[in-house]
Amino acid sequence: MTLTSATTPGSATALLAERLEVLRTEREQVMAESRLESVGDVADRATNVEATIRLQVLDERIATIELEIEEAGRQRHTDGVVSVGDRVTLDLGDGPETYVIGSVEQAVAGVDTVTPGSPLGRAILGAEVGATVTYSPRSGVKLTAVVLSAETA
């Protein structure tokens, strides 16, 4: 499994900043469309309701990314311990695989990503290199992962 060029040092925050800009542009477009459709019959107003829902979803995603960027600026990295933003190599039983510990926004951008809130992400965050962790991807299933390396992405 290979990582894209988006996983160079310091690029996790840069990638989030890019996604943030794309979402802000999309929000501006939705706002412009909703202003154009704010008059008319019931069908036109229904379209406006859909635009309002899209705006709410975009606002939530924008707020989440802003918080992630802020958090990334405050994080202190400890060598040999898995942290958000790290590039980690894991053995999930089929040999070494490399991922970035990051947000859904990074996954959308095509980076092989383990999100911090996923079962695997929760198991490896804070784990030291060399540790074997157990996680449950679904009820009744227990898997293990060995943390082979962790370095700042």
Backbone as ProteinMPNN parsed JSONL, in Angstrom:
{"seq_chain_A": "MTLTSATTPGSATALLAERLEVLRTEREQVMAESRLESVGDVADRATNVEATIRLQVLDERIATIELEIEEAGRQRHTDGVVSVGDRVTLDLGDGPETYVIGSVEQAVAGVDTVTPGSPLGRAILGAEVGATVTYSPRSGVKLTAVVLSAETA", "coords_chain_A": {"N_chain_A": [[0.847, -1.16, 0.0], [0.685, 2.166, -0.896], [1.453, 5.552, -0.067], [0.033, 8.68, -0.976], [1.403, 11.64, -2.544], [0.463, 13.57, -0.929], [1.103, 13.154, 1.683], [3.403, 14.289, 2.791], [5.849, 15.815, 5.033], [4.22, 17.954, 7.333], [2.009, 18.168, 5.734], [-0.509, 17.291, 6.467], [-1.992, 19.261, 7.803], [-1.96, 21.15, 5.762], [-3.405, 19.811, 3.804], [-5.884, 19.648, 5.071], [-6.442, 22.383, 5.148], [-6.705, 22.916, 2.424], [-9.013, 21.369, 1.826], [-10.804, 22.74, 3.436], [-10.939, 25.206, 2.144], [-12.113, 24.406, -0.287], [-14.611, 23.536, 0.653], [-15.613, 25.938, 1.685], [-15.854, 27.427, -0.676], [-17.761, 25.863, -1.998], [-19.875, 26.288, -0.241], [-20.363, 29.03, -0.628], [-21.317, 28.926, -3.265], [-23.677, 27.44, -2.929], [-25.066, 29.214, -1.313], [-25.392, 31.36, -3.111], [-26.984, 30.133, -5.076], [-29.279, 29.569, -3.55], [-30.223, 32.099, -2.971], [-31.039, 32.929, -5.477], [-33.165, 31.234, -5.892], [-35.095, 31.94, -4.076], [-37.577, 33.003, -4.472], [-40.856, 32.37, -5.823], [-42.921, 29.494, -6.639], [-44.319, 26.752, -4.648], [-42.698, 24.527, -5.255], [-40.276, 25.767, -5.903], [-39.614, 26.825, -3.412], [-39.222, 24.458, -2.001], [-36.853, 23.554, -3.092], [-35.24, 25.481, -2.019], [-35.315, 24.734, 0.667], [-33.859, 22.366, 0.538], [-31.393, 23.48, -0.131], [-30.872, 24.86, 2.217], [-30.519, 22.752, 3.999], [-28.235, 21.587, 2.849], [-26.466, 23.704, 3.321], [-26.32, 23.628, 6.123], [-25.071, 21.137, 6.527], [-22.628, 21.62, 5.214], [-21.679, 23.737, 6.817], [-21.271, 22.363, 9.231], [-19.241, 20.568, 8.474], [-17.231, 22.388, 7.793], [-16.793, 23.646, 10.286], [-15.833, 21.444, 11.737], [-13.418, 20.863, 10.41], [-12.043, 23.261, 10.836], [-11.687, 23.086, 13.615], [-10.052, 20.803, 13.701], [-7.749, 21.736, 12.416], [-6.989, 23.737, 14.202], [-6.518, 22.158, 16.491], [-4.396, 20.59, 15.561], [-2.391, 22.469, 15.496], [-1.883, 22.814, 18.177], [-0.997, 20.415, 19.139], [1.385, 18.302, 20.67], [3.951, 16.292, 19.686], [4.963, 13.019, 20.519], [7.747, 11.125, 20.148], [7.647, 7.827, 18.892], [5.14, 7.22, 19.809], [1.819, 6.803, 18.839], [0.055, 9.372, 17.291], [-2.527, 11.742, 16.327], [-2.343, 12.687, 12.982], [-0.009, 11.407, 12.43], [2.08, 9.285, 10.401], [1.65, 5.968, 10.185], [2.85, 2.63, 10.398], [1.411, -0.434, 10.237], [0.888, -3.842, 11.207], [-1.543, -5.79, 10.264], [-1.922, -8.413, 10.117], [-1.479, -9.27, 7.575], [0.983, -8.45, 6.772], [3.093, -5.45, 6.565], [1.374, -2.329, 6.481], [0.768, 1.0, 5.528], [-0.528, 3.997, 6.889], [-2.183, 7.177, 7.37], [-3.009, 8.803, 10.339], [-5.88, 10.369, 10.633], [-8.408, 12.732, 9.588], [-11.743, 12.34, 8.223], [-11.846, 13.998, 6.059], [-9.289, 13.853, 4.998], [-9.308, 11.246, 4.1], [-11.167, 11.441, 2.078], [-9.687, 12.863, 0.279], [-8.103, 10.972, -0.846], [-6.034, 9.845, 0.58], [-4.605, 7.106, 2.228], [-6.184, 6.367, 5.055], [-6.693, 6.184, 8.583], [-9.23, 6.904, 10.677], [-9.376, 8.792, 13.729], [-11.58, 8.199, 15.352], [-12.449, 5.708, 14.619], [-12.743, 2.131, 15.251], [-10.161, 0.886, 14.993], [-8.548, 3.169, 14.954], [-9.049, 4.285, 17.526], [-7.897, 2.268, 19.044], [-5.147, 2.341, 18.376], [-4.27, 4.965, 18.835], [-2.13, 6.675, 20.938], [-0.74, 4.405, 21.469], [2.401, 2.731, 21.814], [5.232, 2.324, 19.625], [5.761, -0.952, 18.552], [3.865, -2.063, 20.138], [1.137, -4.353, 20.568], [-2.15, -4.166, 19.736], [-5.634, -4.614, 20.453], [-8.707, -4.606, 18.74], [-12.163, -4.014, 17.969], [-13.885, -4.313, 15.171], [-16.533, -4.797, 14.634], [-19.421, -5.989, 16.365], [-18.703, -8.784, 18.344], [-16.39, -9.521, 17.001], [-12.944, -9.699, 17.248], [-9.877, -8.247, 16.569], [-6.335, -7.996, 15.969], [-3.612, -5.679, 15.936], [-0.323, -4.764, 15.124], [1.814, -2.189, 15.996], [4.135, -0.969, 13.987], [5.661, 1.259, 13.238], [5.741, 4.815, 13.853], [5.51, 8.052, 12.796], [5.833, 11.593, 12.369], [3.657, 12.882, 10.005]], "CA_chain_A": [[0.0, 0.0, 0.0], [1.529, 3.349, -0.961], [0.831, 6.811, 0.285], [0.109, 9.686, -2.023], [2.333, 12.729, -2.251], [-0.162, 14.461, 0.039], [1.511, 12.804, 3.038], [4.73, 14.785, 3.1], [5.86, 16.495, 6.319], [3.401, 19.15, 7.464], [0.94, 18.242, 4.742], [-1.824, 16.975, 7.024], [-2.673, 20.536, 8.005], [-2.134, 21.772, 4.453], [-4.502, 19.095, 3.151], [-7.122, 20.107, 5.709], [-6.671, 23.764, 4.708], [-7.233, 22.828, 1.051], [-10.398, 20.889, 1.913], [-11.573, 23.823, 4.026], [-11.171, 26.196, 1.084], [-13.08, 23.813, -1.223], [-15.923, 23.559, 1.304], [-16.069, 27.337, 1.753], [-16.28, 27.786, -2.034], [-19.033, 25.171, -2.232], [-20.891, 26.969, 0.571], [-20.691, 30.28, -1.329], [-22.133, 28.57, -4.423], [-25.002, 27.064, -2.436], [-25.709, 30.465, -0.879], [-25.784, 32.109, -4.309], [-28.11, 29.419, -5.68], [-30.475, 29.685, -2.712], [-30.761, 33.465, -3.131], [-31.711, 32.981, -6.767], [-34.364, 30.412, -5.853], [-35.883, 32.286, -2.898], [-38.925, 33.437, -4.853], [-41.506, 31.418, -6.707], [-43.988, 28.656, -6.107], [-43.976, 25.787, -3.605], [-41.574, 23.702, -5.72], [-39.066, 26.563, -5.757], [-39.296, 26.919, -1.984], [-38.708, 23.148, -1.593], [-35.446, 23.562, -3.48], [-34.578, 26.33, -1.046], [-35.16, 23.924, 1.877], [-32.722, 21.482, 0.273], [-30.185, 24.3, -0.044], [-30.658, 25.137, 3.641], [-29.959, 21.527, 4.578], [-26.853, 21.5, 2.344], [-25.686, 24.711, 4.039], [-26.082, 23.125, 7.479], [-24.063, 20.077, 6.437], [-21.351, 22.266, 4.897], [-21.245, 24.473, 8.006], [-20.756, 21.388, 10.191], [-17.951, 20.076, 7.989], [-16.284, 23.504, 7.904], [-16.466, 23.799, 11.708], [-15.012, 20.299, 12.137], [-12.067, 21.029, 9.862], [-11.402, 24.365, 11.554], [-11.259, 22.553, 14.909], [-8.923, 19.892, 13.477], [-6.569, 22.556, 12.113], [-6.607, 24.36, 15.47], [-5.964, 21.109, 17.349], [-3.098, 20.193, 15.008], [-1.431, 23.492, 15.89], [-1.604, 22.717, 19.615], [-0.515, 19.077, 19.497], [2.803, 18.008, 20.869], [4.19, 14.923, 19.253], [5.921, 12.224, 21.281], [8.339, 10.108, 19.279], [7.381, 6.445, 19.237], [3.76, 7.068, 20.279], [0.904, 7.147, 17.752], [-0.733, 10.588, 17.487], [-3.261, 12.202, 15.155], [-1.462, 13.309, 12.012], [1.155, 10.559, 12.192], [2.108, 8.22, 9.407], [1.916, 4.755, 10.96], [2.911, 1.352, 9.704], [0.766, -1.448, 11.07], [0.728, -5.194, 10.683], [-2.89, -6.245, 10.593], [-1.942, -9.845, 9.889], [-1.096, -9.544, 6.19], [2.213, -7.718, 6.483], [3.052, -4.017, 6.851], [0.524, -1.41, 5.722], [1.008, 2.35, 6.032], [-1.692, 4.878, 6.916], [-2.113, 8.42, 8.124], [-4.074, 8.915, 11.325], [-6.441, 11.68, 10.324], [-9.844, 12.96, 9.479], [-12.491, 11.879, 7.057], [-11.481, 14.886, 4.953], [-8.085, 13.316, 4.38], [-9.713, 10.038, 3.38], [-11.833, 11.894, 0.856], [-8.65, 13.342, -0.629], [-7.39, 9.843, -1.42], [-4.949, 9.396, 1.432], [-4.956, 5.926, 3.013], [-6.396, 7.01, 6.344], [-7.431, 5.594, 9.697], [-9.764, 8.024, 11.445], [-9.178, 8.601, 15.168], [-12.781, 7.682, 15.996], [-12.745, 4.34, 14.198], [-12.251, 1.155, 16.237], [-8.711, 0.749, 14.883], [-7.964, 4.445, 15.361], [-9.102, 4.388, 18.994], [-6.98, 1.284, 19.621], [-3.733, 2.655, 18.169], [-3.896, 6.284, 19.347], [-1.458, 6.597, 22.226], [0.043, 3.165, 21.566], [3.815, 2.869, 21.503], [5.762, 1.469, 18.568], [6.032, -2.296, 19.049], [2.705, -2.563, 20.885], [0.075, -5.098, 19.899], [-3.433, -3.683, 20.247], [-6.82, -5.364, 20.048], [-9.847, -3.742, 18.438], [-13.362, -4.729, 17.54], [-14.51, -3.562, 14.081], [-17.982, -5.01, 14.745], [-19.774, -6.791, 17.533], [-18.336, -10.193, 18.324], [-15.153, -9.754, 16.248], [-11.756, -9.085, 17.845], [-8.699, -8.324, 15.715], [-5.141, -7.388, 16.549], [-2.721, -4.909, 15.058], [0.985, -4.452, 15.706], [2.307, -0.883, 15.566], [5.512, -1.166, 13.557], [6.347, 2.556, 13.276], [4.893, 6.004, 13.918], [6.313, 9.254, 12.59], [5.053, 12.749, 11.96], [3.388, 12.884, 8.548]], "C_chain_A": [[0.896, 1.226, 0.0], [0.741, 4.578, -0.575], [0.983, 7.779, -0.864], [1.088, 10.767, -1.617], [1.755, 13.694, -1.234], [0.296, 14.173, 1.463], [2.959, 13.176, 3.318], [4.688, 15.541, 4.422], [5.038, 17.782, 6.301], [2.197, 19.206, 6.541], [-0.433, 17.909, 5.299], [-2.622, 18.254, 7.222], [-2.916, 21.226, 6.673], [-3.288, 21.123, 3.7], [-5.839, 19.527, 3.74], [-7.45, 21.532, 5.273], [-7.219, 23.795, 3.284], [-8.692, 22.406, 1.049], [-11.306, 21.98, 2.467], [-11.907, 24.868, 2.968], [-12.199, 25.688, 0.069], [-14.489, 23.872, -0.63], [-16.471, 24.978, 1.405], [-16.546, 27.817, 0.385], [-17.616, 27.139, -2.353], [-20.16, 25.853, -1.46], [-21.325, 28.27, -0.098], [-21.592, 30.003, -2.532], [-23.552, 28.209, -4.007], [-25.761, 28.305, -1.984], [-26.209, 31.256, -2.08], [-26.996, 31.462, -4.976], [-29.388, 29.606, -4.861], [-31.065, 31.081, -2.789], [-31.519, 33.598, -4.441], [-33.058, 32.275, -6.726], [-35.309, 30.79, -4.714], [-37.277, 32.817, -3.22], [-39.549, 32.354, -5.72], [-42.546, 30.592, -5.985], [-43.463, 27.671, -5.064], [-42.776, 24.934, -4.009], [-40.26, 24.46, -5.587], [-38.649, 26.658, -4.295], [-38.767, 25.579, -1.452], [-37.227, 23.033, -1.936], [-34.644, 24.386, -2.491], [-34.37, 25.588, 0.279], [-33.98, 22.973, 1.711], [-31.408, 22.251, 0.377], [-29.858, 24.62, 1.41], [-30.04, 23.923, 4.335], [-28.502, 21.358, 4.134], [-25.95, 22.489, 3.072], [-25.364, 24.239, 5.454], [-25.0, 22.053, 7.483], [-22.687, 20.685, 6.15], [-20.806, 23.032, 6.104], [-20.663, 23.531, 9.055], [-19.384, 20.869, 9.769], [-16.877, 21.154, 8.11], [-15.844, 23.667, 9.357], [-15.562, 22.669, 12.185], [-13.579, 20.454, 11.646], [-11.339, 22.171, 10.563], [-10.894, 23.904, 12.921], [-10.051, 21.626, 14.754], [-7.642, 20.667, 13.191], [-6.066, 23.217, 13.4], [-5.936, 23.351, 16.4], [-4.578, 20.686, 16.87], [-2.018, 21.196, 15.397], [-1.035, 23.415, 17.352], [-0.977, 21.394, 20.014], [0.984, 19.04, 19.679], [2.999, 16.534, 20.524], [5.228, 14.264, 20.148], [6.442, 11.137, 20.359], [8.015, 8.716, 19.801], [5.988, 6.182, 19.777], [2.831, 7.572, 19.174], [0.042, 8.34, 18.147], [-1.495, 10.912, 16.207], [-2.286, 12.958, 14.261], [-0.233, 12.471, 11.69], [0.951, 9.644, 10.988], [2.513, 6.975, 10.187], [1.989, 3.554, 10.037], [2.412, 0.308, 10.682], [0.873, -2.797, 10.391], [-0.61, -5.681, 11.192], [-3.047, -7.743, 10.347], [-1.533, -10.239, 8.488], [0.188, -8.833, 5.798], [2.021, -6.222, 6.701], [2.151, -3.236, 5.899], [0.688, -0.037, 6.356], [-0.226, 3.214, 5.851], [-1.312, 6.201, 7.541], [-3.276, 8.394, 9.098], [-4.655, 10.305, 11.133], [-7.931, 11.657, 10.14], [-10.446, 12.34, 8.236], [-12.133, 12.734, 5.845], [-10.222, 14.405, 4.254], [-8.408, 12.067, 3.587], [-10.362, 10.409, 2.066], [-10.801, 12.305, -0.177], [-7.791, 12.214, -1.183], [-6.199, 9.368, -0.63], [-5.426, 8.16, 2.181], [-4.989, 6.356, 4.471], [-7.114, 6.107, 7.326], [-7.923, 6.78, 10.509], [-9.617, 7.744, 12.938], [-10.387, 7.998, 15.882], [-13.162, 6.27, 15.599], [-12.249, 3.362, 15.258], [-10.726, 0.983, 16.191], [-8.022, 2.024, 15.349], [-7.933, 4.613, 16.869], [-8.089, 3.436, 19.642], [-5.519, 1.711, 19.496], [-3.32, 4.029, 18.682], [-3.308, 6.146, 20.748], [-0.637, 5.329, 22.41], [1.493, 3.442, 21.177], [4.198, 1.941, 20.352], [6.151, 0.138, 19.198], [4.849, -2.899, 19.785], [1.783, -3.368, 19.981], [-1.227, -4.655, 20.546], [-4.551, -4.568, 19.713], [-7.936, -4.374, 19.803], [-10.988, -4.586, 17.913], [-14.064, -3.92, 16.448], [-16.033, -3.723, 14.039], [-18.224, -5.955, 15.911], [-19.38, -8.251, 17.343], [-17.051, -10.513, 17.588], [-14.016, -9.002, 16.936], [-10.581, -9.323, 16.906], [-7.528, -7.684, 16.431], [-4.363, -6.642, 15.476], [-1.427, -4.659, 15.819], [1.443, -3.128, 15.128], [3.782, -1.043, 15.258], [6.325, 0.143, 13.572], [5.308, 3.666, 13.349], [5.803, 7.213, 13.781], [5.412, 10.386, 12.13], [4.9, 12.753, 10.456], [3.763, 14.196, 7.93]], "O_chain_A": [[1.797, 1.315, 0.834], [-0.478, 4.636, -0.736], [1.943, 7.709, -1.631], [1.548, 10.804, -0.475], [2.474, 14.552, -0.722], [-0.095, 14.897, 2.379], [3.664, 12.445, 4.014], [3.604, 15.879, 4.897], [5.144, 18.591, 5.38], [1.444, 20.18, 6.559], [-1.438, 18.219, 4.659], [-3.795, 18.323, 6.853], [-3.972, 21.827, 6.474], [-4.062, 21.81, 3.034], [-6.807, 19.746, 3.012], [-8.617, 21.855, 5.051], [-8.093, 24.603, 2.969], [-9.516, 23.005, 0.359], [-12.444, 22.13, 2.022], [-13.036, 25.356, 2.908], [-13.055, 26.448, -0.383], [-15.446, 24.216, -1.324], [-17.67, 25.193, 1.227], [-17.538, 28.54, 0.297], [-18.504, 27.782, -2.912], [-21.274, 25.981, -1.968], [-22.515, 28.584, -0.133], [-22.528, 30.759, -2.791], [-24.517, 28.619, -4.651], [-26.958, 28.434, -2.24], [-27.329, 31.766, -2.066], [-27.925, 32.155, -5.393], [-30.465, 29.782, -5.43], [-32.28, 31.241, -2.684], [-32.528, 34.299, -4.509], [-33.988, 32.661, -7.435], [-36.236, 30.037, -4.414], [-38.072, 33.052, -2.31], [-38.843, 31.518, -6.285], [-42.991, 30.926, -4.887], [-42.306, 27.749, -4.65], [-41.92, 24.648, -3.172], [-39.244, 23.88, -5.205], [-37.462, 26.58, -3.978], [-37.942, 25.571, -0.538], [-36.443, 22.483, -1.162], [-33.51, 24.042, -2.158], [-33.354, 25.792, 0.944], [-33.19, 22.795, 2.638], [-30.424, 21.737, 0.909], [-28.687, 24.646, 1.789], [-29.14, 24.066, 5.163], [-27.637, 21.026, 4.946], [-24.81, 22.167, 3.405], [-24.245, 24.433, 5.93], [-24.116, 22.058, 8.34], [-21.696, 20.305, 6.775], [-19.608, 22.982, 6.382], [-19.668, 23.863, 9.7], [-18.477, 20.744, 10.592], [-15.742, 20.863, 8.488], [-14.652, 23.812, 9.631], [-14.627, 22.903, 12.951], [-12.634, 20.2, 12.393], [-10.148, 22.062, 10.853], [-9.801, 24.284, 13.34], [-9.134, 21.656, 15.575], [-6.57, 20.297, 13.67], [-4.862, 23.252, 13.655], [-4.914, 23.648, 17.019], [-3.685, 20.449, 17.684], [-0.864, 20.822, 15.603], [0.032, 23.896, 17.731], [-0.472, 21.268, 21.129], [1.741, 19.666, 18.937], [2.29, 15.66, 21.02], [6.242, 14.87, 20.492], [5.671, 10.324, 19.849], [8.098, 8.457, 21.001], [5.675, 5.056, 20.163], [3.044, 8.659, 18.635], [-0.614, 8.332, 19.189], [-1.153, 10.418, 15.132], [-1.497, 13.774, 14.738], [0.509, 12.798, 10.764], [-0.168, 9.289, 10.617], [3.59, 6.93, 10.78], [1.283, 3.473, 9.032], [2.915, 0.18, 11.798], [0.94, -2.891, 9.165], [-0.79, -5.949, 12.38], [-4.158, -8.274, 10.365], [-1.265, -11.412, 8.227], [0.45, -8.636, 4.612], [0.911, -5.774, 6.989], [2.161, -3.449, 4.687], [0.74, 0.082, 7.58], [-0.885, 3.178, 4.811], [-0.258, 6.334, 8.162], [-4.39, 8.014, 8.74], [-4.002, 11.304, 11.434], [-8.617, 10.697, 10.49], [-9.746, 11.884, 7.331], [-12.119, 12.235, 4.72], [-10.103, 14.537, 3.036], [-7.844, 11.848, 2.515], [-10.128, 9.757, 1.049], [-11.011, 12.119, -1.376], [-6.839, 12.475, -1.919], [-5.419, 8.557, -1.128], [-6.535, 8.156, 2.717], [-3.954, 6.671, 5.057], [-8.023, 5.362, 6.959], [-7.117, 7.581, 10.982], [-9.72, 6.595, 13.368], [-10.228, 7.348, 16.915], [-14.087, 5.69, 16.167], [-11.413, 3.728, 16.085], [-10.077, 0.939, 17.235], [-7.02, 1.963, 16.061], [-6.922, 5.032, 17.433], [-7.496, 3.764, 20.669], [-4.73, 1.473, 20.41], [-2.138, 4.249, 18.944], [-3.931, 5.562, 21.635], [0.084, 5.194, 23.398], [1.77, 4.281, 20.32], [3.567, 0.907, 20.136], [6.793, 0.103, 20.248], [4.819, -4.104, 20.035], [1.667, -3.097, 18.785], [-1.388, -4.757, 21.762], [-4.424, -5.187, 18.657], [-8.103, -3.415, 20.556], [-10.8, -5.72, 17.474], [-14.761, -2.95, 16.75], [-16.735, -2.883, 13.476], [-17.308, -6.636, 16.374], [-19.683, -8.868, 16.321], [-16.648, -11.675, 17.549], [-14.122, -7.799, 17.176], [-10.319, -10.454, 16.497], [-7.706, -6.923, 17.383], [-4.45, -6.939, 14.284], [-1.443, -4.375, 17.016], [1.463, -2.954, 13.91], [4.593, -1.23, 16.165], [7.518, 0.139, 13.877], [4.154, 3.485, 12.962], [6.75, 7.381, 14.55], [4.345, 10.149, 11.565], [5.879, 12.642, 9.719], [3.607, 14.376, 6.722]]}, "name": "protein", "num_of_chains": 1, "seq": "MTLTSATTPGSATALLAERLEVLRTEREQVMAESRLESVGDVADRATNVEATIRLQVLDERIATIELEIEEAGRQRHTDGVVSVGDRVTLDLGDGPETYVIGSVEQAVAGVDTVTPGSPLGRAILGAEVGATVTYSPRSGVKLTAVVLSAETA"}
